[in-house]
mmCIF file of C-alpha atoms and ligand atoms in Angstrom:
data_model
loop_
_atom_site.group_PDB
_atom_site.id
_atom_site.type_symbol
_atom_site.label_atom_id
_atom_site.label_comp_id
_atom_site.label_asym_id
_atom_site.label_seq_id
_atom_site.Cartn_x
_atom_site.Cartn_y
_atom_site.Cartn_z
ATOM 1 C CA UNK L 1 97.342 148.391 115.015
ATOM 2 C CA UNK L 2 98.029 150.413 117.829
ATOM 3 C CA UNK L 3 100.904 150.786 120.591
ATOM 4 C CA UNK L 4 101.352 151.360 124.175
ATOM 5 C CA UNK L 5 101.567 153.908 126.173
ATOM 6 C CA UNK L 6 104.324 154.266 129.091
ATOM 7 C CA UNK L 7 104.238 157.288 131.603
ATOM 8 C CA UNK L 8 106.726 158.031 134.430
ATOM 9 C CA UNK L 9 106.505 159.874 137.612
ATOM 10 C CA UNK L 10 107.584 160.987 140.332
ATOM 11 C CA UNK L 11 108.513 163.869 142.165
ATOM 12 C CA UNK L 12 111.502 166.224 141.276
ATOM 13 C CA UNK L 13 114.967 163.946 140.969
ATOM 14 C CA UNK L 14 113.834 160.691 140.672
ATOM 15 C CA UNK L 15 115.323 159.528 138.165
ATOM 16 C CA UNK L 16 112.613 159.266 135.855
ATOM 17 C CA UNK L 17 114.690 161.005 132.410
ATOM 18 C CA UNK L 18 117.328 158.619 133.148
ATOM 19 C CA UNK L 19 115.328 155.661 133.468
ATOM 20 C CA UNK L 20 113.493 156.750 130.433
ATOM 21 C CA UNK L 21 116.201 157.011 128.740
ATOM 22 C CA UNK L 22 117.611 153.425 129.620
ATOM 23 C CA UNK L 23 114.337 151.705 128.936
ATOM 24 C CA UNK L 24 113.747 153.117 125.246
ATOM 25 C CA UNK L 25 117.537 151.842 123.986
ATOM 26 C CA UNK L 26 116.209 148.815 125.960
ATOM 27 C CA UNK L 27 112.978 148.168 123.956
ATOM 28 C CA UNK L 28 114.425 149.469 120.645
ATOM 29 C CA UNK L 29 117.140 146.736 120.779
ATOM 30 C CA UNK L 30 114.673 144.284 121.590
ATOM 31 C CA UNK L 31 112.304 145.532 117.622
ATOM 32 C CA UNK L 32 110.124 148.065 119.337
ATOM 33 C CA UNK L 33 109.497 151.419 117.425
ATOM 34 C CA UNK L 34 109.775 153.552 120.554
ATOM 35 C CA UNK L 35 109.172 156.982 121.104
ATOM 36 C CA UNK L 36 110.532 159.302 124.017
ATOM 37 C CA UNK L 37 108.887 162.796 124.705
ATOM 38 C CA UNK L 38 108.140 164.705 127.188
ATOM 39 C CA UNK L 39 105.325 166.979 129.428
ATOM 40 C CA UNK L 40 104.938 169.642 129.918
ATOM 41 C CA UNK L 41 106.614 170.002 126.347
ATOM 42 C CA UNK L 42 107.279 167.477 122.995
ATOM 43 C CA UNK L 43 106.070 170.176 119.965
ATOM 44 C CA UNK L 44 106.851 173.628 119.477
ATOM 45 C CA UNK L 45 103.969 175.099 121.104
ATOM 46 C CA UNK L 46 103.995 172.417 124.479
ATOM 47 C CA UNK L 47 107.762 173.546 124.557
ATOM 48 C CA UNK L 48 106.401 177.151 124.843
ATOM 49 C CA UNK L 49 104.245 176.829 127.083
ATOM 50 C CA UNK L 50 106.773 174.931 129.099
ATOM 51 C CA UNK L 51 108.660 177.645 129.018
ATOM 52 C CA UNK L 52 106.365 180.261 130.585
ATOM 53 C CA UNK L 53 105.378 177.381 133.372
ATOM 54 C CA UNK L 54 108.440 176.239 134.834
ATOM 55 C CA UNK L 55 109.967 179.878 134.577
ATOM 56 C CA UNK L 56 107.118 181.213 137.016
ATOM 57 C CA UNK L 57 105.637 183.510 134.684
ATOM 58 C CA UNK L 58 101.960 181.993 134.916
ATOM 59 C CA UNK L 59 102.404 181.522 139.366
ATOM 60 C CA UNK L 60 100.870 184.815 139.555
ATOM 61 C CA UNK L 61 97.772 183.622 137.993
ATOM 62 C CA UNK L 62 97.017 181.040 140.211
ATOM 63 C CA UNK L 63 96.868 176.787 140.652
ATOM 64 C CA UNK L 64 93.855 177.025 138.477
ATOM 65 C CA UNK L 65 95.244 179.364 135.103
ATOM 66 C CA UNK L 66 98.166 176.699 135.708
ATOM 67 C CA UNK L 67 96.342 173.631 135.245
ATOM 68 C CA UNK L 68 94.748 175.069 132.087
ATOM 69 C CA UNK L 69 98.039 175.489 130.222
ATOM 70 C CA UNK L 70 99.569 172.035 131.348
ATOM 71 C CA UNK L 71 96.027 171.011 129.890
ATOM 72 C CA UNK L 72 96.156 173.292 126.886
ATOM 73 C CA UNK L 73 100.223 171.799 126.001
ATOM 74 C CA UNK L 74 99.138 168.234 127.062
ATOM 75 C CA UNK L 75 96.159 168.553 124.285
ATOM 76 C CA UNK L 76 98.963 169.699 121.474
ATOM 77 C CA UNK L 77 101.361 166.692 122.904
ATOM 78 C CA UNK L 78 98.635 164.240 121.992
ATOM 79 C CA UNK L 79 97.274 165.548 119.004
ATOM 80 C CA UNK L 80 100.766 166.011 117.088
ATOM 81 C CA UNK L 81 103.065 163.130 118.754
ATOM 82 C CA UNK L 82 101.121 160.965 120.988
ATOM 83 C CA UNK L 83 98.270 160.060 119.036
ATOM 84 C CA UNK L 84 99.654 159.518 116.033
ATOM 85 C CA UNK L 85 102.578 157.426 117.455
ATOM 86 C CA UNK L 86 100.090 154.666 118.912
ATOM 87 C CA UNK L 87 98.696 154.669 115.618
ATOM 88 C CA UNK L 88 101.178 153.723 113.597
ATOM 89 C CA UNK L 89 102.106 151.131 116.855
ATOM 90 C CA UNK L 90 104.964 152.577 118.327
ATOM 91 C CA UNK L 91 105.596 152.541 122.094
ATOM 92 C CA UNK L 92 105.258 155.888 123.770
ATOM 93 C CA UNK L 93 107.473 156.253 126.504
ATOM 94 C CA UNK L 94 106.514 159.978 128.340
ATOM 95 C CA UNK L 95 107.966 161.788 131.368
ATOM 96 C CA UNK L 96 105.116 163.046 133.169
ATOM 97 C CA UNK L 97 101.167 163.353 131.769
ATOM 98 C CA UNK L 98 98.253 163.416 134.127
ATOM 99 C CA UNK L 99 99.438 162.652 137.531
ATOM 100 C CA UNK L 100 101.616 165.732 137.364
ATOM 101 C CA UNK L 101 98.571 167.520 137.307
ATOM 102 C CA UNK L 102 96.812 166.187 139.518
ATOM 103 C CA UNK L 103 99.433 165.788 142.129
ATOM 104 C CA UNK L 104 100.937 169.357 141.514
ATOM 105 C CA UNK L 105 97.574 171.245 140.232
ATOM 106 C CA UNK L 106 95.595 169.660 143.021
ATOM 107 C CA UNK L 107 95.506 171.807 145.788
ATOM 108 C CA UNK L 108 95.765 170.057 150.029
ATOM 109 C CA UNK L 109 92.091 170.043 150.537
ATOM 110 C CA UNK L 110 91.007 168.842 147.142
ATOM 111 C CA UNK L 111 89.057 171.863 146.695
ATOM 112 C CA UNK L 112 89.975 171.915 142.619
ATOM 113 C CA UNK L 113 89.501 168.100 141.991
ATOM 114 C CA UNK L 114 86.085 168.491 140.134
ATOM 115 C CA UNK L 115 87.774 170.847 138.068
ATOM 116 C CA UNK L 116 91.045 168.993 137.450
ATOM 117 C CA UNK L 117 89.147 165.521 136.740
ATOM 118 C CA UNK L 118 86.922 167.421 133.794
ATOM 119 C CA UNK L 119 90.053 169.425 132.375
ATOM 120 C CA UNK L 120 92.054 165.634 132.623
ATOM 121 C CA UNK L 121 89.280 164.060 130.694
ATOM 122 C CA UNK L 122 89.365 166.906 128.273
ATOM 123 C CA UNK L 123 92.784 166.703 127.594
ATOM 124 C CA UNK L 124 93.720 163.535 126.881
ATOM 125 C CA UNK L 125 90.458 162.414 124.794
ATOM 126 C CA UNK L 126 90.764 158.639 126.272
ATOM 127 C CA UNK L 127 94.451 158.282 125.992
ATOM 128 C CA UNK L 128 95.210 156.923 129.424
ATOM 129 C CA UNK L 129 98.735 155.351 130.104
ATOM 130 C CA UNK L 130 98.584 151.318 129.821
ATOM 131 C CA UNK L 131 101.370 151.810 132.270
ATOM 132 C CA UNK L 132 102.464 154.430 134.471
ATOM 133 C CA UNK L 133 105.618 153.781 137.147
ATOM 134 C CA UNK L 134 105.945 156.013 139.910
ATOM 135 C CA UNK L 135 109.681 156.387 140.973
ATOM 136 C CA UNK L 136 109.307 156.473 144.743
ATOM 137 C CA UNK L 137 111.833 157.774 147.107
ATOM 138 C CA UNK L 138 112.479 160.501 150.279
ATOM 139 C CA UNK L 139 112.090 163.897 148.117
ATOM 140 C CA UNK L 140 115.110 165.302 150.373
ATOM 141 C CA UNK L 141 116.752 162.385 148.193
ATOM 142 C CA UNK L 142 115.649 163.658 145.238
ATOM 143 C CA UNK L 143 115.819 167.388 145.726
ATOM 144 C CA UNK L 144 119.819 166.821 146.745
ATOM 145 C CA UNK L 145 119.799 164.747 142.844
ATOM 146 C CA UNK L 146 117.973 167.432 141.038
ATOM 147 C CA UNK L 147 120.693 169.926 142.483
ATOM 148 C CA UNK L 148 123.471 168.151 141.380
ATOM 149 C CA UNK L 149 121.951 167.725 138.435
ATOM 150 C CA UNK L 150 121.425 171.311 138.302
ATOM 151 C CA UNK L 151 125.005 172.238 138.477
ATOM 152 C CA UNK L 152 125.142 170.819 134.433
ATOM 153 C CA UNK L 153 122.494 173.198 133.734
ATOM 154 C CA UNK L 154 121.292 176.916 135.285
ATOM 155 C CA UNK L 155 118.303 177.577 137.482
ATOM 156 C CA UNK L 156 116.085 176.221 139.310
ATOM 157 C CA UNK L 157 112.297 175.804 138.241
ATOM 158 C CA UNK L 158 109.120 177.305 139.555
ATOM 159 C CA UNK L 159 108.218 173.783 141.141
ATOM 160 C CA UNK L 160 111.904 172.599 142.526
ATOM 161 C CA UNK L 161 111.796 176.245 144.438
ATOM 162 C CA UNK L 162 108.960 174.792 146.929
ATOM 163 C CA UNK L 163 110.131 173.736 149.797
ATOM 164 C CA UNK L 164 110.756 169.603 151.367
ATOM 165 C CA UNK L 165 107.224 169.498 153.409
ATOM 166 C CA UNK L 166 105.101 170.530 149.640
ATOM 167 C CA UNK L 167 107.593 168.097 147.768
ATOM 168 C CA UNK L 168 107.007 164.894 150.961
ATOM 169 C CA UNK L 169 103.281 165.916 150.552
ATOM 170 C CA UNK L 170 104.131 165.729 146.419
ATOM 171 C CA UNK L 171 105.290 162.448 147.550
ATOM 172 C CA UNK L 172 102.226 161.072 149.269
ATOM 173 C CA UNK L 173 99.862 161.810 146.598
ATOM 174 C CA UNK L 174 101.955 159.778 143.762
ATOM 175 C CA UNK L 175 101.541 157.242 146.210
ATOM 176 C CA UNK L 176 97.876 157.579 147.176
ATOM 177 C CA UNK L 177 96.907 157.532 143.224
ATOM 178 C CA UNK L 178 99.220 154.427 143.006
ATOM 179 C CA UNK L 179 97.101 152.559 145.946
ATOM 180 C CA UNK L 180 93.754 154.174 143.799
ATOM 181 C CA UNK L 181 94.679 152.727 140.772
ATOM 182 C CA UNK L 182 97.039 149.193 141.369
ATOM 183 C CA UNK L 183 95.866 148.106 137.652
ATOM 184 C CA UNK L 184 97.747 151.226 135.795
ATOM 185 C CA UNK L 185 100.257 152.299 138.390
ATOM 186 C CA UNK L 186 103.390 150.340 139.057
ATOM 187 C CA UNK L 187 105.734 151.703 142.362
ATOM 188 C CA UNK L 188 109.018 151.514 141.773
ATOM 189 C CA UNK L 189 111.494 152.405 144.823
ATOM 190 C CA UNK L 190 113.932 154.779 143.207
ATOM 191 C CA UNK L 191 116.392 154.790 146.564
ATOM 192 C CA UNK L 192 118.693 152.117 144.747
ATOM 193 C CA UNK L 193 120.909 152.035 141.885
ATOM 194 C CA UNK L 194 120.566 153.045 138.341
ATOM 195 C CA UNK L 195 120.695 149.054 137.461
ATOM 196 C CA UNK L 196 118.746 148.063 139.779
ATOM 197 C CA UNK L 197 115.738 150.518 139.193
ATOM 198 C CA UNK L 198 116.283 149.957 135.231
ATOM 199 C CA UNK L 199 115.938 146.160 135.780
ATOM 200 C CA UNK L 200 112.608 146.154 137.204
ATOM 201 C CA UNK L 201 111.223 148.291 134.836
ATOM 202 C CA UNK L 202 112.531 146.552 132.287
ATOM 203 C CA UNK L 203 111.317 143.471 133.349
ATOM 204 C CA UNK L 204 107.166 144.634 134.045
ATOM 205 C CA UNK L 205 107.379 146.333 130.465
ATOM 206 C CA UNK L 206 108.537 142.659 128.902
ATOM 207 C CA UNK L 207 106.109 141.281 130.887
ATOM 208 C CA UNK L 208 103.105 143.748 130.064
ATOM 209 C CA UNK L 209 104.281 143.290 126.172
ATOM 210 C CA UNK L 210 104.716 139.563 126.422
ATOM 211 C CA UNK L 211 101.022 139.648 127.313
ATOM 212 C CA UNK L 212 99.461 141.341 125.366
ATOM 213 C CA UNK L 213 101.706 139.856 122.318
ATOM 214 C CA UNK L 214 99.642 136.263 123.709
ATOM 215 C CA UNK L 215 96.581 137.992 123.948
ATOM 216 C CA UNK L 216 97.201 138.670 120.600
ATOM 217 C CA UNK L 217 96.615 142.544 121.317
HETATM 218 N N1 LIG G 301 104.580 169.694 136.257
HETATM 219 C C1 LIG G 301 104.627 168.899 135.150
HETATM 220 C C2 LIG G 301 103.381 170.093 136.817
HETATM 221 O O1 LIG G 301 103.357 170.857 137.786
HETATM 222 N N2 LIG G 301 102.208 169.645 136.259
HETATM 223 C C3 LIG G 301 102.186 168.856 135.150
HETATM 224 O O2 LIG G 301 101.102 168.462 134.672
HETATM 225 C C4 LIG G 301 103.451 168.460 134.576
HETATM 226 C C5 LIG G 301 103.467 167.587 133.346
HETATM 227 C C6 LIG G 301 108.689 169.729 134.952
HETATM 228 C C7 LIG G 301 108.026 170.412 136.123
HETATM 229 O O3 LIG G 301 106.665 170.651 135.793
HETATM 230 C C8 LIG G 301 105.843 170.189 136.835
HETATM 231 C C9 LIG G 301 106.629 169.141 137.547
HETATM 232 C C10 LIG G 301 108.065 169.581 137.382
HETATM 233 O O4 LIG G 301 108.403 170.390 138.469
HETATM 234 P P1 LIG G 301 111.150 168.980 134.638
HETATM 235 O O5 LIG G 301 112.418 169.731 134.435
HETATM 236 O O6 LIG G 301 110.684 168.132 133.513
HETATM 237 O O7 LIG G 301 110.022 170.000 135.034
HETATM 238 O O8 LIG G 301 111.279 168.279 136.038
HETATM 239 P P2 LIG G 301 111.513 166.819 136.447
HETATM 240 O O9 LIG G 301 110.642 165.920 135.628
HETATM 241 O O10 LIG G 301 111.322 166.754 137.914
HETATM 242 O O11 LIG G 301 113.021 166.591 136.046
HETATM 243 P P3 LIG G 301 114.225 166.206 136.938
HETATM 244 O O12 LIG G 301 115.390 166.144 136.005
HETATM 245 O O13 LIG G 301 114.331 167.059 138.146
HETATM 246 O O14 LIG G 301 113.900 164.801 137.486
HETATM 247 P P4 LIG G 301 114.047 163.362 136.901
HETATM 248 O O15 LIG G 301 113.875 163.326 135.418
HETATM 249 O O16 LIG G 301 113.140 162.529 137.696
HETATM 250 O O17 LIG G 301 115.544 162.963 137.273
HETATM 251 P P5 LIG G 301 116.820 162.697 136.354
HETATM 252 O O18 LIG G 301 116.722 161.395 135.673
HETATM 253 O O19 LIG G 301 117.064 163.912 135.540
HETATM 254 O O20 LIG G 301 117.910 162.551 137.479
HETATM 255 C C11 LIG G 301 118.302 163.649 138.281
HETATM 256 C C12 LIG G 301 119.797 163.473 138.679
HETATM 257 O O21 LIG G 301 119.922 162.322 139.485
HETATM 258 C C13 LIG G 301 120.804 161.373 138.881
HETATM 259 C C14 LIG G 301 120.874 161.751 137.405
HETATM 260 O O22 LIG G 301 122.102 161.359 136.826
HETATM 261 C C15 LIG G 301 120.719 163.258 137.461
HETATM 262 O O23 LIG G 301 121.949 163.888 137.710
HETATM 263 N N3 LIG G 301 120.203 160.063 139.118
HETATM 264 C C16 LIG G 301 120.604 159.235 140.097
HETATM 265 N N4 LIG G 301 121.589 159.353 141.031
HETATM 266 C C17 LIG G 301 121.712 158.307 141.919
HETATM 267 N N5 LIG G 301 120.946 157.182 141.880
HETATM 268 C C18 LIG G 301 119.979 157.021 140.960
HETATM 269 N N6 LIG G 301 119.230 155.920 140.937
HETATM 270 C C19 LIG G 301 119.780 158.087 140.009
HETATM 271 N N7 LIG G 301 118.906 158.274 138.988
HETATM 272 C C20 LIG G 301 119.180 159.479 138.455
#
């Protein structure tokens, strides 16, 4: 038997920890064995390498020595939760996995693509999302959420410190893989209320599940 796999994006604020949030108590009170984790990040090691990422430590090194270590944490993520969850049928439900990458890794002229498509397939081994949403909204929206969010916690991250045009452009690319890939990539417009956004969401997983459940798959 095996499960499904569930990735949100989006750029920084969009909600997509609290609608991951909302959706797993959603699917667990409807009998689904769900699982909620997190890139970069989700084992010890991922968490470490986290760590050195989003504090700035690696920036010096360049887009490229970047992508390798969201690579090299995404490979752990798989091998010690993601994997094995599908296996034993669970639902994975994951903020962030590939299209991170590519949006933030991939540099304006697309000079690194080559690159970022052979360390992507590396990676993840064939574990593509069944379903990925893409919380859409202005990111002067969601910069203003991720700073009041902010105020809970301390500082701000090597990514939220670029400025609006790089986070609009951030934008446009989560879109542009979206219109690439309508089969896998569901846009969700994240400009509305916390019930609102949850309903919809909630409403193409049932739909993907109830599916597959008549597909008998
Ligand atoms: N990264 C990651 C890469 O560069 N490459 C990669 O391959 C990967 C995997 C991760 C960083 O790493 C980069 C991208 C990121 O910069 P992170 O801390 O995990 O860092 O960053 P985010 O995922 O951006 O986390 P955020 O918390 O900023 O954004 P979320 O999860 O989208 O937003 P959320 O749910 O925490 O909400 C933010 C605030 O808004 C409120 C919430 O209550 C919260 O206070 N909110 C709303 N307010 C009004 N209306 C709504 N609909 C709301 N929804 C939430």
């Amino acid at each position: 038997m095996s499960g499904y796999f569930f990735t949100f994006e989006g750029g920084e604020g969009a909600g997509k920890s609290t609608q991951i949030n909302i959706v797993g108590e959603f699917l667990k009170q409807k009998g689904y064995e769900v699982v909620v984790t997190r890139e970069p990040g989700g084992t010890t090691g991922s968490e470490a390498i986290r760590y050195v990422l989003l504090s700035g430590n690696a920036q010096k090194m360049g887009r490229c020595f970047e992508a390798v270590l969201f690579a090299a944490a995404r490979i752990d993520h798989i091998n010690e939760v993601i994997a094995p969850a599908l296996k034993q049928g669970k639902i994975v439900l994951c903020d962030r996995f590939i299209d991170s990458t590519r949006v933030y890794q991939g540099d304006e002229k697309d000079n690194n693509r080559c690159k970022l498509e052979l360390l992507e397939k590396t990676a993840i081994v064939g574990y593509m999302p069944d379903i990925t949403f893409i919380l859409d909204l202005p990111a002067k929206i969601g910069m203003a959420r991720a700073d009041k969010r902010r105020e809970k916690t301390v500082t701000v991250d090597r990514f939220e410190k670029d400025d609006l045009a790089v986070q609009e452009a951030r934008r446009q690319a989560f879109l542009e893989i979206a219109a690439a890939e309508p089969e896998r990539c569901r846009v969700i417009n994240a400009n509305r209320n916390i019930d609102e956004i949850a309903k919809d969401i909630e409403q193409i997983t049932l739909n993907f599940l109830k599916r597959k459940n008549d597909a008998g798959n």
